[in-house]
């Protein structure tokens, strides 16, 4: 989902021009080493809004566009960045605002048509489900459609996560002041409506993912990401900060199948998917015991980094980056409010 209509969005270049040192801070993630990352090269994928790592096709990631595309899901080979399959879903009607994708323990892909560009006015949204194909290639697949409502009224949401052990579906709503984590019924039903109920408070979330063993939940936003220990169907504590990259319209996150790496994606043509070492379960449950994870290739604290940076430089860059991103977000939100006033 776009933060603003294209005509009122605050360009990243403007933020960089207004803030000293912003260019350096914005480039820091890309310069820190992304050996496992890749670039999505398919010109049809302009607004990659979700990521899910395949379990049966090593190195393949499923993604999809935001709105204004169609009932399509793409498989991208991380070794080349090229699309190796485009699936056309049938049985779904016309998608409105597809925002997330997740792979369940049943080997089925769950696609969340859960965005609401009207900020929570649609009475219901949808989830589409279909079996991950054993062979890659362009094809048409039949999908089940599930109608979703929220117990406390309509929500705008961009994150859908299927627990890899229980198969239960969770949705995180998106709001400037923070959202909620919603739990679906034990099993989705194609008959009637599936009511999701709020079970926890979460920050401003654009996507999320469970670790493959189901012990951790990572939630990301435009500026930050956190990993929470997961126990008894709930996130525990305040979570552990993840050294997520600055990606502008940061829209997606997934774990690699081995659970060791988080893959962060964003919207835009030729968008980059960035690899970040995942926090172990102990770190997520007790942040004081383990420092935040570093991106692959980054040096340990107190030593030279992957690019030969002096000790302490990465920490300083992160601080600058945080200030830059906070200022950029303030500009974007101000523009959004201005746009709303003009519309009124």
Short mmCIF file of C-alpha atoms in Angstrom, two decimals:
data_model
loop_
_atom_site.label_atom_id
_atom_site.label_comp_id
_atom_site.label_asym_id
_atom_site.label_seq_id
_atom_site.Cartn_x
_atom_site.Cartn_y
_atom_site.Cartn_z
CA UNK A 1 0.00 0.00 0.00
CA UNK A 2 1.31 3.44 -0.90
CA UNK A 3 1.62 5.89 1.99
CA UNK A 4 0.29 8.69 -0.21
CA UNK A 5 -1.08 9.16 -3.69
CA UNK A 6 1.86 9.51 -6.06
CA UNK A 7 1.18 13.22 -6.53
CA UNK A 8 1.58 13.98 -2.82
CA UNK A 9 4.25 11.52 -1.72
CA UNK A 10 7.39 13.07 -0.26
CA UNK A 11 10.33 12.02 -2.47
CA UNK A 12 13.26 10.37 -0.73
CA UNK A 13 15.53 12.78 -2.59
CA UNK A 14 13.87 15.68 -0.77
CA UNK A 15 14.60 14.10 2.60
CA UNK A 16 18.22 13.54 1.58
CA UNK A 17 18.56 17.13 0.42
CA UNK A 18 17.11 18.59 3.61
CA UNK A 19 19.08 16.57 6.13
CA UNK A 20 22.90 16.64 6.40
CA UNK A 21 24.49 13.19 6.28
CA UNK A 22 21.23 11.60 5.14
CA UNK A 23 22.70 10.19 1.96
CA UNK A 24 25.37 8.30 3.90
CA UNK A 25 22.87 6.94 6.41
CA UNK A 26 20.41 5.89 3.73
CA UNK A 27 23.09 3.94 1.89
CA UNK A 28 24.46 2.18 4.97
CA UNK A 29 22.37 -1.05 4.71
CA UNK A 30 23.33 -1.64 1.09
CA UNK A 31 27.01 -1.14 1.88
CA UNK A 32 27.09 -3.51 4.83
CA UNK A 33 27.11 -6.77 2.88
CA UNK A 34 24.07 -8.55 1.42
CA UNK A 35 25.55 -11.81 0.12
CA UNK A 36 22.22 -13.62 0.33
CA UNK A 37 20.15 -10.73 -1.01
CA UNK A 38 18.87 -10.35 -4.55
CA UNK A 39 17.18 -7.89 -6.90
CA UNK A 40 13.74 -8.56 -8.38
CA UNK A 41 14.27 -7.90 -12.08
CA UNK A 42 10.82 -8.67 -13.53
CA UNK A 43 9.35 -5.36 -14.82
CA UNK A 44 5.86 -6.67 -14.05
CA UNK A 45 6.68 -6.69 -10.32
CA UNK A 46 6.52 -2.97 -9.55
CA UNK A 47 5.04 -3.09 -6.04
CA UNK A 48 6.32 -6.22 -4.33
CA UNK A 49 4.25 -6.19 -1.16
CA UNK A 50 4.88 -9.58 0.42
CA UNK A 51 7.46 -12.38 0.54
CA UNK A 52 7.28 -16.08 1.39
CA UNK A 53 10.17 -18.52 1.10
CA UNK A 54 9.34 -21.73 -0.74
CA UNK A 55 9.91 -24.98 1.15
CA UNK A 56 10.02 -27.25 -1.90
CA UNK A 57 11.93 -25.03 -4.32
CA UNK A 58 15.26 -24.00 -2.73
CA UNK A 59 16.11 -20.33 -3.16
CA UNK A 60 12.68 -19.40 -4.55
CA UNK A 61 10.53 -16.65 -3.02
CA UNK A 62 6.87 -16.01 -3.69
CA UNK A 63 5.73 -12.42 -4.06
CA UNK A 64 2.92 -10.33 -5.53
CA UNK A 65 2.10 -6.77 -6.45
CA UNK A 66 0.05 -4.40 -4.37
CA UNK A 67 -3.18 -3.11 -5.94
CA UNK A 68 -3.75 -2.50 -9.66
CA UNK A 69 -2.30 -5.78 -10.92
CA UNK A 70 -4.61 -8.78 -10.88
CA UNK A 71 -4.91 -12.27 -9.37
CA UNK A 72 -1.21 -13.01 -9.86
CA UNK A 73 1.50 -14.52 -7.66
CA UNK A 74 5.12 -14.65 -8.80
CA UNK A 75 7.95 -17.05 -7.96
CA UNK A 76 11.38 -15.36 -8.04
CA UNK A 77 14.68 -17.25 -8.09
CA UNK A 78 17.03 -15.54 -5.61
CA UNK A 79 20.07 -16.82 -7.52
CA UNK A 80 19.18 -14.75 -10.59
CA UNK A 81 16.42 -12.36 -9.51
CA UNK A 82 14.31 -13.66 -12.42
CA UNK A 83 10.71 -14.81 -12.30
CA UNK A 84 10.42 -18.59 -12.74
CA UNK A 85 6.61 -18.80 -12.45
CA UNK A 86 3.56 -16.58 -12.60
CA UNK A 87 0.41 -18.10 -11.14
CA UNK A 88 -3.01 -16.81 -12.13
CA UNK A 89 -5.53 -17.43 -9.37
CA UNK A 90 -9.10 -18.42 -10.17
CA UNK A 91 -12.06 -18.47 -7.81
CA UNK A 92 -11.07 -15.19 -6.15
CA UNK A 93 -12.95 -12.50 -8.02
CA UNK A 94 -11.03 -9.26 -8.48
CA UNK A 95 -8.44 -8.59 -5.75
CA UNK A 96 -8.68 -5.14 -4.17
CA UNK A 97 -5.47 -4.60 -2.20
CA UNK A 98 -3.19 -7.65 -1.87
CA UNK A 99 -0.67 -6.98 0.88
CA UNK A 100 0.80 -10.21 2.23
CA UNK A 101 1.66 -13.83 1.52
CA UNK A 102 2.57 -16.66 3.90
CA UNK A 103 3.20 -20.40 3.64
CA UNK A 104 1.33 -22.68 6.03
CA UNK A 105 2.33 -26.04 7.50
CA UNK A 106 -0.12 -27.68 5.10
CA UNK A 107 2.09 -26.64 2.18
CA UNK A 108 -0.47 -24.09 1.03
CA UNK A 109 0.16 -20.44 0.26
CA UNK A 110 -2.10 -17.90 1.94
CA UNK A 111 -2.52 -14.56 0.16
CA UNK A 112 -3.89 -11.64 2.16
CA UNK A 113 -6.17 -9.27 0.23
CA UNK A 114 -6.36 -7.32 3.48
CA UNK A 115 -5.29 -3.76 2.66
CA UNK A 116 -7.83 -0.97 2.93
CA UNK A 117 -6.90 2.22 1.12
CA UNK A 118 -9.91 3.85 2.75
CA UNK A 119 -8.34 3.39 6.19
CA UNK A 120 -10.71 0.75 7.54
CA UNK A 121 -14.07 1.24 5.87
CA UNK A 122 -14.50 -2.02 3.98
CA UNK A 123 -16.83 -4.33 5.85
CA UNK A 124 -14.75 -7.38 4.98
CA UNK A 125 -11.50 -8.43 3.36
CA UNK A 126 -10.32 -11.75 1.90
CA UNK A 127 -7.70 -14.47 2.22
CA UNK A 128 -6.93 -16.72 -0.76
CA UNK A 129 -5.38 -20.16 -0.29
CA UNK A 130 -3.90 -22.65 -2.74
CA UNK A 131 -1.36 -25.45 -2.78
CA UNK A 132 2.21 -24.48 -3.58
CA UNK A 133 2.87 -26.06 -6.99
CA UNK A 134 5.44 -28.85 -7.12
CA UNK A 135 6.63 -27.71 -10.53
CA UNK A 136 7.46 -24.14 -11.45
CA UNK A 137 6.12 -22.42 -14.55
CA UNK A 138 3.29 -20.14 -15.62
CA UNK A 139 -0.06 -21.74 -14.88
CA UNK A 140 -3.58 -21.18 -13.60
CA UNK A 141 -4.42 -22.46 -10.12
CA UNK A 142 -7.72 -22.73 -8.30
CA UNK A 143 -7.79 -20.93 -4.96
CA UNK A 144 -10.16 -21.03 -2.00
CA UNK A 145 -11.50 -17.66 -0.88
CA UNK A 146 -12.17 -16.84 2.77
CA UNK A 147 -14.08 -13.79 3.95
CA UNK A 148 -12.54 -12.01 6.95
CA UNK A 149 -14.01 -9.53 9.42
CA UNK A 150 -12.63 -8.09 12.67
CA UNK A 151 -14.43 -8.35 15.99
CA UNK A 152 -13.82 -4.66 16.72
CA UNK A 153 -14.67 -3.29 13.28
CA UNK A 154 -12.94 -2.75 9.91
CA UNK A 155 -9.15 -2.33 9.86
CA UNK A 156 -6.42 -1.45 7.42
CA UNK A 157 -3.79 -4.21 7.44
CA UNK A 158 -0.70 -5.24 5.52
CA UNK A 159 0.66 -8.21 7.49
CA UNK A 160 -0.64 -11.77 7.41
CA UNK A 161 1.24 -14.61 9.13
CA UNK A 162 0.41 -18.32 9.23
CA UNK A 163 1.90 -20.13 12.22
CA UNK A 164 4.13 -22.93 10.88
CA UNK A 165 3.05 -25.43 13.56
CA UNK A 166 -0.59 -24.74 14.40
CA UNK A 167 -1.61 -23.39 10.98
CA UNK A 168 -3.50 -20.55 12.65
CA UNK A 169 -3.68 -17.29 10.70
CA UNK A 170 -2.81 -13.92 12.26
CA UNK A 171 -3.22 -10.42 10.85
CA UNK A 172 -1.52 -7.26 12.12
CA UNK A 173 -3.40 -4.04 11.48
CA UNK A 174 -1.62 -0.88 10.40
CA UNK A 175 -2.07 2.50 12.06
CA UNK A 176 0.15 5.54 12.56
CA UNK A 177 -0.37 5.28 16.34
CA UNK A 178 0.15 1.50 16.39
CA UNK A 179 -2.02 -1.44 15.51
CA UNK A 180 -3.29 -4.73 16.82
CA UNK A 181 -2.44 -8.38 16.32
CA UNK A 182 -5.56 -10.33 15.36
CA UNK A 183 -6.02 -14.08 15.73
CA UNK A 184 -8.19 -15.98 13.28
CA UNK A 185 -10.33 -19.01 14.07
CA UNK A 186 -8.61 -22.35 14.60
CA UNK A 187 -9.52 -23.29 11.04
CA UNK A 188 -10.66 -20.96 8.26
CA UNK A 189 -14.09 -21.65 6.82
CA UNK A 190 -15.12 -20.95 3.24
CA UNK A 191 -18.74 -20.66 4.42
CA UNK A 192 -19.69 -17.43 6.15
CA UNK A 193 -17.27 -15.00 7.74
CA UNK A 194 -14.07 -15.68 9.66
CA UNK A 195 -13.92 -13.33 12.64
CA UNK A 196 -10.44 -12.23 13.74
CA UNK A 197 -10.05 -11.10 17.33
CA UNK A 198 -7.47 -8.70 18.78
CA UNK A 199 -5.00 -10.50 21.06
CA UNK A 200 -2.07 -8.06 21.37
CA UNK A 201 -0.91 -4.53 20.66
CA UNK A 202 1.77 -4.03 18.00
CA UNK A 203 3.62 -1.05 16.47
CA UNK A 204 3.07 0.33 12.98
CA UNK A 205 3.40 -2.86 10.92
CA UNK A 206 3.76 -3.35 7.16
CA UNK A 207 4.54 -7.07 7.24
CA UNK A 208 5.44 -9.95 9.52
CA UNK A 209 6.68 -13.54 9.54
CA UNK A 210 7.00 -16.47 11.92
CA UNK A 211 10.28 -18.32 12.17
CA UNK A 212 10.07 -21.82 10.63
CA UNK A 213 9.98 -23.47 14.07
CA UNK A 214 7.22 -21.13 15.25
CA UNK A 215 9.13 -19.80 18.27
CA UNK A 216 9.59 -16.25 16.97
CA UNK A 217 7.50 -13.58 15.28
CA UNK A 218 9.18 -10.74 13.41
CA UNK A 219 7.20 -7.60 12.59
CA UNK A 220 8.50 -4.79 10.41
CA UNK A 221 7.44 -1.26 9.62
CA UNK A 222 8.87 1.51 7.49
CA UNK A 223 11.50 2.43 10.07
CA UNK A 224 12.00 -0.49 12.44
CA UNK A 225 11.63 -4.23 12.90
CA UNK A 226 11.38 -6.33 16.05
CA UNK A 227 11.48 -10.05 16.80
CA UNK A 228 9.27 -11.37 19.60
CA UNK A 229 9.43 -14.72 21.34
CA UNK A 230 6.18 -16.58 20.63
CA UNK A 231 4.59 -18.61 23.40
CA UNK A 232 1.05 -19.84 24.05
CA UNK A 233 -0.24 -18.12 20.95
CA UNK A 234 1.00 -14.66 21.92
CA UNK A 235 4.09 -12.47 21.38
CA UNK A 236 6.13 -12.10 24.56
CA UNK A 237 7.58 -8.85 25.96
CA UNK A 238 8.82 -5.87 23.99
CA UNK A 239 10.82 -7.93 21.50
CA UNK A 240 14.36 -7.58 20.22
CA UNK A 241 15.33 -4.88 17.73
CA UNK A 242 16.36 -6.19 14.31
CA UNK A 243 18.94 -4.26 12.31
CA UNK A 244 16.53 -3.86 9.40
CA UNK A 245 17.59 -1.94 6.28
CA UNK A 246 16.26 1.44 5.20
CA UNK A 247 14.21 0.66 2.08
CA UNK A 248 11.82 3.58 1.66
CA UNK A 249 8.50 1.87 0.96
CA UNK A 250 9.45 -1.12 3.13
CA UNK A 251 6.71 -3.67 2.63
CA UNK A 252 7.78 -7.26 3.25
CA UNK A 253 9.73 -9.71 5.37
CA UNK A 254 10.14 -13.49 5.52
CA UNK A 255 12.50 -16.04 7.06
CA UNK A 256 14.71 -18.33 5.02
CA UNK A 257 13.66 -21.99 5.41
CA UNK A 258 16.50 -22.66 7.88
CA UNK A 259 15.37 -19.77 10.10
CA UNK A 260 18.81 -18.19 10.19
CA UNK A 261 18.15 -15.18 7.96
CA UNK A 262 15.44 -12.59 7.52
CA UNK A 263 14.74 -11.33 3.99
CA UNK A 264 13.47 -7.74 3.80
CA UNK A 265 11.76 -6.47 0.63
CA UNK A 266 10.30 -3.23 -0.67
CA UNK A 267 8.12 -1.82 -3.41
CA UNK A 268 9.51 -0.30 -6.59
CA UNK A 269 10.93 -1.37 -9.92
CA UNK A 270 14.06 -3.54 -9.59
CA UNK A 271 13.55 -3.63 -5.83
CA UNK A 272 16.25 -5.13 -3.64
CA UNK A 273 15.61 -7.93 -1.13
CA UNK A 274 18.10 -7.55 1.72
CA UNK A 275 19.33 -10.40 3.94
CA UNK A 276 19.73 -9.83 7.69
CA UNK A 277 20.89 -12.39 10.25
CA UNK A 278 17.95 -13.45 12.41
CA UNK A 279 17.96 -13.16 16.20
CA UNK A 280 17.97 -16.50 18.04
CA UNK A 281 14.95 -17.35 20.16
CA UNK A 282 16.91 -16.55 23.36
CA UNK A 283 17.56 -13.01 22.16
CA UNK A 284 13.92 -12.42 21.34
CA UNK A 285 12.80 -13.54 24.79
CA UNK A 286 15.58 -11.79 26.72
CA UNK A 287 16.94 -8.73 24.84
CA UNK A 288 19.42 -7.95 27.63
CA UNK A 289 21.35 -11.19 27.06
CA UNK A 290 22.04 -10.89 23.33
CA UNK A 291 22.89 -7.83 21.19
CA UNK A 292 20.88 -7.02 18.10
CA UNK A 293 21.84 -9.21 15.11
CA UNK A 294 24.03 -7.83 12.35
CA UNK A 295 23.58 -8.07 8.61
CA UNK A 296 25.55 -10.82 6.88
CA UNK A 297 29.10 -9.61 6.27
CA UNK A 298 29.11 -7.02 9.06
CA UNK A 299 31.96 -7.21 11.57
CA UNK A 300 31.50 -7.83 15.29
CA UNK A 301 31.01 -4.95 17.68
CA UNK A 302 34.26 -3.19 18.48
CA UNK A 303 36.09 -4.39 15.36
CA UNK A 304 36.31 -3.37 11.74
CA UNK A 305 33.15 -4.10 9.75
CA UNK A 306 32.75 -5.86 6.44
CA UNK A 307 33.76 -2.76 4.52
CA UNK A 308 36.74 -2.01 6.79
CA UNK A 309 34.90 0.68 8.71
CA UNK A 310 36.50 1.77 12.00
CA UNK A 311 35.03 0.47 15.23
CA UNK A 312 31.92 2.42 16.25
CA UNK A 313 31.21 3.77 12.79
CA UNK A 314 28.28 1.43 12.14
CA UNK A 315 26.66 2.45 15.43
CA UNK A 316 27.01 6.10 14.52
CA UNK A 317 25.56 5.45 11.08
CA UNK A 318 22.58 3.72 12.65
CA UNK A 319 21.94 6.70 14.92
CA UNK A 320 22.12 9.09 11.97
CA UNK A 321 19.91 6.77 9.97
CA UNK A 322 17.30 6.64 12.72
CA UNK A 323 17.17 10.44 12.87
CA UNK A 324 16.92 10.68 9.08
CA UNK A 325 14.16 8.12 8.91
CA UNK A 326 12.22 9.76 11.73
CA UNK A 327 12.41 13.11 9.98
CA UNK A 328 11.42 11.54 6.67
CA UNK A 329 8.43 9.87 8.24
CA UNK A 330 7.36 13.14 9.84
CA UNK A 331 7.40 14.77 6.40
CA UNK A 332 5.39 11.93 4.90
CA UNK A 333 2.77 11.99 7.64
CA UNK A 334 2.50 15.76 7.40
CA UNK A 335 1.92 15.43 3.67
CA UNK A 336 -0.68 12.77 4.27
CA UNK A 337 -2.62 14.93 6.70
CA UNK A 338 -2.41 17.88 4.30
CA UNK A 339 -3.77 15.72 1.50
CA UNK A 340 -6.67 14.61 3.68
CA UNK A 341 -7.53 18.20 4.55
CA UNK A 342 -7.52 19.15 0.87
CA UNK A 343 -9.76 16.20 0.06
CA UNK A 344 -12.16 17.30 2.77
#
